mmCIF file of C-alpha atoms in Angstrom:
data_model
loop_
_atom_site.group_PDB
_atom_site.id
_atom_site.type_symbol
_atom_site.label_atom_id
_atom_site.label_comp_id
_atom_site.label_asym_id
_atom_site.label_seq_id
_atom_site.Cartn_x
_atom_site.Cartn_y
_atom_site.Cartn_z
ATOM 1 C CA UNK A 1 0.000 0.000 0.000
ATOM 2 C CA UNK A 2 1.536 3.375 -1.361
ATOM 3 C CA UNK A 3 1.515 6.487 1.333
ATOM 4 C CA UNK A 4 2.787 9.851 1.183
ATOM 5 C CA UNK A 5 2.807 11.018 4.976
ATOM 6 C CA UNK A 6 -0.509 10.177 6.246
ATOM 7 C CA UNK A 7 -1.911 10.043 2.805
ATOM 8 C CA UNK A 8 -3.518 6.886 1.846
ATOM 9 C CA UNK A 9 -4.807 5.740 -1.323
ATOM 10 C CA UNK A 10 -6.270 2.721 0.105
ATOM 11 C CA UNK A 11 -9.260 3.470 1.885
ATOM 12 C CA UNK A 12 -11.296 0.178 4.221
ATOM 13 C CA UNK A 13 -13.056 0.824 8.013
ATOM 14 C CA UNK A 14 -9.698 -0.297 9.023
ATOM 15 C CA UNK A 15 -7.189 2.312 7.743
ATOM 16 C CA UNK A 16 -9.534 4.671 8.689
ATOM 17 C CA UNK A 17 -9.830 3.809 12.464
ATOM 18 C CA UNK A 18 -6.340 4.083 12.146
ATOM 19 C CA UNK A 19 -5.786 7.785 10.892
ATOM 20 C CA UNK A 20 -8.366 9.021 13.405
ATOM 21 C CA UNK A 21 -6.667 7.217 16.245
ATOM 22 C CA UNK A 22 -3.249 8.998 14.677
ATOM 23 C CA UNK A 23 -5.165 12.702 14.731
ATOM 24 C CA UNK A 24 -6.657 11.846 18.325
ATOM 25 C CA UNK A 25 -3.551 10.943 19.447
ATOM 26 C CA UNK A 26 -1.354 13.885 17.826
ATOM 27 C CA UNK A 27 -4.193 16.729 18.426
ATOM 28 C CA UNK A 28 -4.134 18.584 21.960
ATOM 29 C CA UNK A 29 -7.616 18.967 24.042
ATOM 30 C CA UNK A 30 -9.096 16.763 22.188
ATOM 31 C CA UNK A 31 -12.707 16.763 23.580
ATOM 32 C CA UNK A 32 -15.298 13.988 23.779
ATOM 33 C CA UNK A 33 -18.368 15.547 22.102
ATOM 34 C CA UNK A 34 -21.510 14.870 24.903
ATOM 35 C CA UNK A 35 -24.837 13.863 23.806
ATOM 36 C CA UNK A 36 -27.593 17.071 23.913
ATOM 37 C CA UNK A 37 -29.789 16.224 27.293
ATOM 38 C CA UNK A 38 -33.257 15.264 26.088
ATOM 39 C CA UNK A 39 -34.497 18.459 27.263
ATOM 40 C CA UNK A 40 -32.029 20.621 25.445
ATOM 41 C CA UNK A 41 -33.003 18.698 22.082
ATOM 42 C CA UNK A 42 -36.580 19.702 23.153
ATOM 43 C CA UNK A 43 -35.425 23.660 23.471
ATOM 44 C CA UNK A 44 -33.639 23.432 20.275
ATOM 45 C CA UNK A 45 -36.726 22.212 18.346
ATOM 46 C CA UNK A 46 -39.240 24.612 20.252
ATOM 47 C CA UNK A 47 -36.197 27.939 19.569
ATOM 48 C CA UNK A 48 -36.334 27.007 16.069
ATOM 49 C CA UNK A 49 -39.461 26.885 15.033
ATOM 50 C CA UNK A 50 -40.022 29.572 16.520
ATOM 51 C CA UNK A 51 -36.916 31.534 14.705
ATOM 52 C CA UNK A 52 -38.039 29.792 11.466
ATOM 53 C CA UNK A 53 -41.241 31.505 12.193
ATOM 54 C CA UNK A 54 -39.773 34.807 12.979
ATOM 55 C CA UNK A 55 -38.182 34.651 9.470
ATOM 56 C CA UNK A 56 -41.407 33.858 7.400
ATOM 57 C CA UNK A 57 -42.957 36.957 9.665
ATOM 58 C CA UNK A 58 -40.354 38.929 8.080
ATOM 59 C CA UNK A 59 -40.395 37.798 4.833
ATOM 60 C CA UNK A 60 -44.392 38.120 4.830
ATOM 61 C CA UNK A 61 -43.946 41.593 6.166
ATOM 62 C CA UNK A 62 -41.797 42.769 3.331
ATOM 63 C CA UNK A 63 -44.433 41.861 0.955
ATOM 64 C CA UNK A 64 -46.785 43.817 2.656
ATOM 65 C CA UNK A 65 -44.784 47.224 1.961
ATOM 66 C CA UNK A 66 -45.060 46.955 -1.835
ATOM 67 C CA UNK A 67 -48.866 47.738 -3.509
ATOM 68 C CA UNK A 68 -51.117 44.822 -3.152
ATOM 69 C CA UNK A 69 -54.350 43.646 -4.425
ATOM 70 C CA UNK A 70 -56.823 43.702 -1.497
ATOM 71 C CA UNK A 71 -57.207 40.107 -1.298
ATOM 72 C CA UNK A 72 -53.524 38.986 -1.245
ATOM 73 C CA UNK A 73 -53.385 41.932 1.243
ATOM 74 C CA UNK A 74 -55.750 40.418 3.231
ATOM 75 C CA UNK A 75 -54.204 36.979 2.930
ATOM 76 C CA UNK A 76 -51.289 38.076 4.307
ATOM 77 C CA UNK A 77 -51.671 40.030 7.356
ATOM 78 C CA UNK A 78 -53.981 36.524 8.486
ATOM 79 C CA UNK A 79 -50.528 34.552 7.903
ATOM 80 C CA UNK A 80 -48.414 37.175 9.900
ATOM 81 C CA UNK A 81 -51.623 37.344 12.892
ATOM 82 C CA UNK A 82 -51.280 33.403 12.740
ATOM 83 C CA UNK A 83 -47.462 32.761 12.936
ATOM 84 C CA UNK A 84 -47.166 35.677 15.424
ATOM 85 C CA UNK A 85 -49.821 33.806 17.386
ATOM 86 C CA UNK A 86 -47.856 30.575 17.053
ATOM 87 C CA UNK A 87 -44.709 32.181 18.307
ATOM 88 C CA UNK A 88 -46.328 33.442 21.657
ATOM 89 C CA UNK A 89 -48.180 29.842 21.860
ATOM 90 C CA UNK A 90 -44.273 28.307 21.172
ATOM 91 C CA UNK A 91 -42.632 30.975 23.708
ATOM 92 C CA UNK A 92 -44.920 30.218 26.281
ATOM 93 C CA UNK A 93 -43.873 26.499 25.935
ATOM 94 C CA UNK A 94 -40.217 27.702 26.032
ATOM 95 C CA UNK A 95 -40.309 29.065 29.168
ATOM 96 C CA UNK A 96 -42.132 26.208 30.926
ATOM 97 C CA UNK A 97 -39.611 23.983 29.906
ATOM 98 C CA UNK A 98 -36.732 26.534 30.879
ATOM 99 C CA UNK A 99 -38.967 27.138 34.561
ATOM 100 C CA UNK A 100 -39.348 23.062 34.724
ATOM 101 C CA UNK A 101 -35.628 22.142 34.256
ATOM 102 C CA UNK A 102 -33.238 23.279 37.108
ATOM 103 C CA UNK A 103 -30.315 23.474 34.961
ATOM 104 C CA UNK A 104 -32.117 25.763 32.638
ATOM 105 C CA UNK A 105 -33.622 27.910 34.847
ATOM 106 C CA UNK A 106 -30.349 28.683 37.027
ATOM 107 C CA UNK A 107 -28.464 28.844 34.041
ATOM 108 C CA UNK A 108 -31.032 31.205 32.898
ATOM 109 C CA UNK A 109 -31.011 33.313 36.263
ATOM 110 C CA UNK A 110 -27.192 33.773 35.315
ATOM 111 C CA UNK A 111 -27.339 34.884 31.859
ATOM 112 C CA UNK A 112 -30.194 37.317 32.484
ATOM 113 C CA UNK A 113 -28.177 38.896 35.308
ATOM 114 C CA UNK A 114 -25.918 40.827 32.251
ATOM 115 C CA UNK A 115 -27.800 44.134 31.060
ATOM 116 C CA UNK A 116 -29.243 43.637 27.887
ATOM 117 C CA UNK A 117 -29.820 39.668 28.130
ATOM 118 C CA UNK A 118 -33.981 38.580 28.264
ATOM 119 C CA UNK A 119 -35.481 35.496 28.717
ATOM 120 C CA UNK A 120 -35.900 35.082 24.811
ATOM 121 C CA UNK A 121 -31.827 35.787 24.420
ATOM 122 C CA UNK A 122 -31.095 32.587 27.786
ATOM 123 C CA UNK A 123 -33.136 30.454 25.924
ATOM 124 C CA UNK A 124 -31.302 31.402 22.705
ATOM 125 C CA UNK A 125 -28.170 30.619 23.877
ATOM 126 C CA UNK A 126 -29.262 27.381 26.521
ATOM 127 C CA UNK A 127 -30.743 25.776 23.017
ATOM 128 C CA UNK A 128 -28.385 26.404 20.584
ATOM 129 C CA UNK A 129 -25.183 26.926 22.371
ATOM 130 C CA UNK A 130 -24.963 24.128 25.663
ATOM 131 C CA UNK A 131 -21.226 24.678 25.710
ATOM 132 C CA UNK A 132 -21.502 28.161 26.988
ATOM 133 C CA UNK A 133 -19.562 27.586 30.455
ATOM 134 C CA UNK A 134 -16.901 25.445 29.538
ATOM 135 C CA UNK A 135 -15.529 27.732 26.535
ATOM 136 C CA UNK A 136 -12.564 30.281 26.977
ATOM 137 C CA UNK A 137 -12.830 33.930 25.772
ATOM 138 C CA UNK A 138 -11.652 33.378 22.054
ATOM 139 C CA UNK A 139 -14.030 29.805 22.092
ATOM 140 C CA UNK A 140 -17.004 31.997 23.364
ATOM 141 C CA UNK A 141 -16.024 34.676 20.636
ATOM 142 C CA UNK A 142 -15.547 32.098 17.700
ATOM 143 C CA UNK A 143 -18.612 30.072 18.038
ATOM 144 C CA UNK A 144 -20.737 32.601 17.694
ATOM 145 C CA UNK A 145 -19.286 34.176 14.887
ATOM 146 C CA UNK A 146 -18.118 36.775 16.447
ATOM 147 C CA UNK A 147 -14.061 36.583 16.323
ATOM 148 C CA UNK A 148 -12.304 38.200 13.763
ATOM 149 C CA UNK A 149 -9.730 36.125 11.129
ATOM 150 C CA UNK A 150 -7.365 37.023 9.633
ATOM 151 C CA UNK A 151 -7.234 37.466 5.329
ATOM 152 C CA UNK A 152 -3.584 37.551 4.781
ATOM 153 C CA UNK A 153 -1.434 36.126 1.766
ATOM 154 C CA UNK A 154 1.893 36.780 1.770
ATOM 155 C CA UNK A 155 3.148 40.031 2.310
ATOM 156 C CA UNK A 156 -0.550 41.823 2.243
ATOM 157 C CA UNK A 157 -2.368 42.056 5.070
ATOM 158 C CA UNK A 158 -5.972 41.987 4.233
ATOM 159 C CA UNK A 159 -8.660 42.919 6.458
ATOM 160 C CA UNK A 160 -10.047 40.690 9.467
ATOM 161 C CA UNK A 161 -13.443 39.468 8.996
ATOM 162 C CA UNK A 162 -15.855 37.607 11.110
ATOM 163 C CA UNK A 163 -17.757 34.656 9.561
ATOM 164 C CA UNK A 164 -19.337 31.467 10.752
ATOM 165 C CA UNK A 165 -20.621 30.860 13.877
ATOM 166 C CA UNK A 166 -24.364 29.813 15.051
ATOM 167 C CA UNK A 167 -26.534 32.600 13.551
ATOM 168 C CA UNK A 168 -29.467 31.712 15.510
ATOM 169 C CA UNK A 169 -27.106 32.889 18.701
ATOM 170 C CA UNK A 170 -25.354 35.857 16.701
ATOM 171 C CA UNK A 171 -28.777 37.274 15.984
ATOM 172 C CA UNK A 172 -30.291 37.242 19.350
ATOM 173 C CA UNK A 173 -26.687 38.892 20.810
ATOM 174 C CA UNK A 174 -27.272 41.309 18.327
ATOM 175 C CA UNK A 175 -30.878 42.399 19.690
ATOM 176 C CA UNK A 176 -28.955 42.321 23.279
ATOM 177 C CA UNK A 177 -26.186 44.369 22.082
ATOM 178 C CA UNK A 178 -28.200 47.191 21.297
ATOM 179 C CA UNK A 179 -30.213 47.154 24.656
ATOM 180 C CA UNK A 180 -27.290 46.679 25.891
ATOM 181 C CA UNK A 181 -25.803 49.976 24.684
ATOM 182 C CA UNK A 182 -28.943 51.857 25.378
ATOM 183 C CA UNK A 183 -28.651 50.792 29.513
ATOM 184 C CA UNK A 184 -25.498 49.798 30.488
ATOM 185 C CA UNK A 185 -23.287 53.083 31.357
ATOM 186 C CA UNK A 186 -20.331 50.571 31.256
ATOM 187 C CA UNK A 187 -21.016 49.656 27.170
ATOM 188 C CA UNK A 188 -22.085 52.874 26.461
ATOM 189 C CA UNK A 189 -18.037 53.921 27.650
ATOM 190 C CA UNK A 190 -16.861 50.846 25.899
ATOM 191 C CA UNK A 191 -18.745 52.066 22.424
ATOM 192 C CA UNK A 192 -17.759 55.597 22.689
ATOM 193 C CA UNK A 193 -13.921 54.220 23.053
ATOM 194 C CA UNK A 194 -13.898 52.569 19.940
ATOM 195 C CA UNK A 195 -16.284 55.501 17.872
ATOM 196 C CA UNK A 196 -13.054 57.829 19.216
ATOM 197 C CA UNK A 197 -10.969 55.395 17.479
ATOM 198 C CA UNK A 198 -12.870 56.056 14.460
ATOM 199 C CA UNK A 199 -14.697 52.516 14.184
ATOM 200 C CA UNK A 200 -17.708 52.845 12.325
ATOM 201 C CA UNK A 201 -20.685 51.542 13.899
ATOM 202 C CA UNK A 202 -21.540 48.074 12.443
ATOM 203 C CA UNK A 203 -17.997 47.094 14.272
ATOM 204 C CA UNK A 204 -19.019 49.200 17.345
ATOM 205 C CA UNK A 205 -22.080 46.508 17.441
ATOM 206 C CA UNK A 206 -20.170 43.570 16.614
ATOM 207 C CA UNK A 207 -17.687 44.450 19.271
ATOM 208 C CA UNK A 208 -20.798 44.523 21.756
ATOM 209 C CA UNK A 209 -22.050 41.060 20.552
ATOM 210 C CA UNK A 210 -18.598 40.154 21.275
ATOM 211 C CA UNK A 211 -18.004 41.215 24.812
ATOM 212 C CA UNK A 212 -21.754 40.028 25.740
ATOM 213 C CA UNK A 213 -20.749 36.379 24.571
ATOM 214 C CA UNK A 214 -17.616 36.781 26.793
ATOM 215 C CA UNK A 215 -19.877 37.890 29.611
ATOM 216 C CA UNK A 216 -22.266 35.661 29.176
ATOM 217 C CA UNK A 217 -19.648 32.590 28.877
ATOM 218 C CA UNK A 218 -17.975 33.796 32.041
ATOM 219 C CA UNK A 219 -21.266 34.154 34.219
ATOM 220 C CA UNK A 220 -21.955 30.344 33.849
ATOM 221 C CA UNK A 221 -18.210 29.282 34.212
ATOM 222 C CA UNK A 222 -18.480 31.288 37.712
ATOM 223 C CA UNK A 223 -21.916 30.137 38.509
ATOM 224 C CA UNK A 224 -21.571 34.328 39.650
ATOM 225 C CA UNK A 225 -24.303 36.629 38.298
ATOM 226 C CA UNK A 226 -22.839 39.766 36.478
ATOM 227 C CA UNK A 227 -22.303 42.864 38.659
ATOM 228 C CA UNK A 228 -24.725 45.340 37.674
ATOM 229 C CA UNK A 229 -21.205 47.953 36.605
ATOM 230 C CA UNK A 230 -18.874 44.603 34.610
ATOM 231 C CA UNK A 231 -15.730 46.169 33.754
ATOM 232 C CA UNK A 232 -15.813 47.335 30.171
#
């Protein structure tokens, strides 16, 4: 059999139990993925159809600015009163679940502690992102979306982008960031720092989002709720 390194033209269940058994055995932290609790698969399912929801509310809405005939008009605002009854129906189910289950609901006592966090944002982040905890700053940052990387080749140095990341987290930190900024004195200091700087505001957000996933990461790793004047 013909390698090159750990390239293998041969390919049977054999050889490749044996290159992952080389990468686990070469790679550092290495972690055993866990199996979502029962409950948390529940909270995913109920969080996303009621985001997919959200969407089609949107998407119906837009249609609704541009000229209409009456009855497609009228067909639509019954589909936006019925999904935005179905999301109140599926967020009252959300937080009976997060109120029954004692992880959730001190987990969610925690994250709700940091200005600008909601019930609606916990349950965000409790159904789509169970590692929050057990992450380290730049982990919190990255799994959201929410760290910059780099775009260099070479000798040019292009500019850092974020990219990737849960979405379904990203977008409720990005509701949070902005209530965030309008109540916290110590984000409001944090934002004018980098508009002094000359950052335009999109990265003045996304710099929010950022420090709230931080935050919110550290609050659970602490089992501490955030002081009321965090450290900007």
């Amino acid at each position: 059999m013909r390698k090159v390194g750990h390239r293998r033209r041969l390919q049977t269940d054999a050889v490749d139990a044996r290159m992952l058994a080389l990468f686990a055995a070469k790679s550092v932290d290495l972690r055993l993925w866990p199996p979502p609790a029962p409950e948390t698969v529940e909270l995913r399912g109920l969080r996303r159809r009621r985001d997919d929801l959200a969407q089609m509310i949107r998407i119906e809405q837009n249609r609704l600015e541009h000229p209409q005939i009456k009855h497609v008009e009228r067909s639509l605002k019954r589909h936006v009163r019925a999904m935005s009854n179905e999301i109140k129906e599926l967020d009252t189910q959300i937080a009976a679940l997060v109120a029954a289950t004692p992880e959730f609901r001190q987990k969610s006592g925690l994250l709700t502690s940091v200005i600008g966090v909601g019930l609606k944002t916990a349950a965000a982040c409790l159904a789509y992102l169970p590692e929050l905890g057990s992450l380290t700053k730049g982990e919190a940052a990255s799994i959201v979306g929410l760290a910059p990387h780099a775009q260099d080749s070479g000798t040019l140095k292009g500019r850092r982008r974020i990219s990737g990341g849960r979405r379904e987290v990203r977008s409720s930190l990005y509701m949070a960031a902005l209530t965030a900024l309008r109540l916290d004195p110590a984000m409001q200091a944090f934002a004018h720092r980098l508009k002094e700087r000359g950052k335009p505001a999109k990265v003045v957000i996304t710099a929010i989002m950022r420090k709230l996933a931080v935050i919110l990461n550290a609050v659970l790793k602490t089992g501490e709720p955030a002081r009321r004047t965090h450290s900007a």
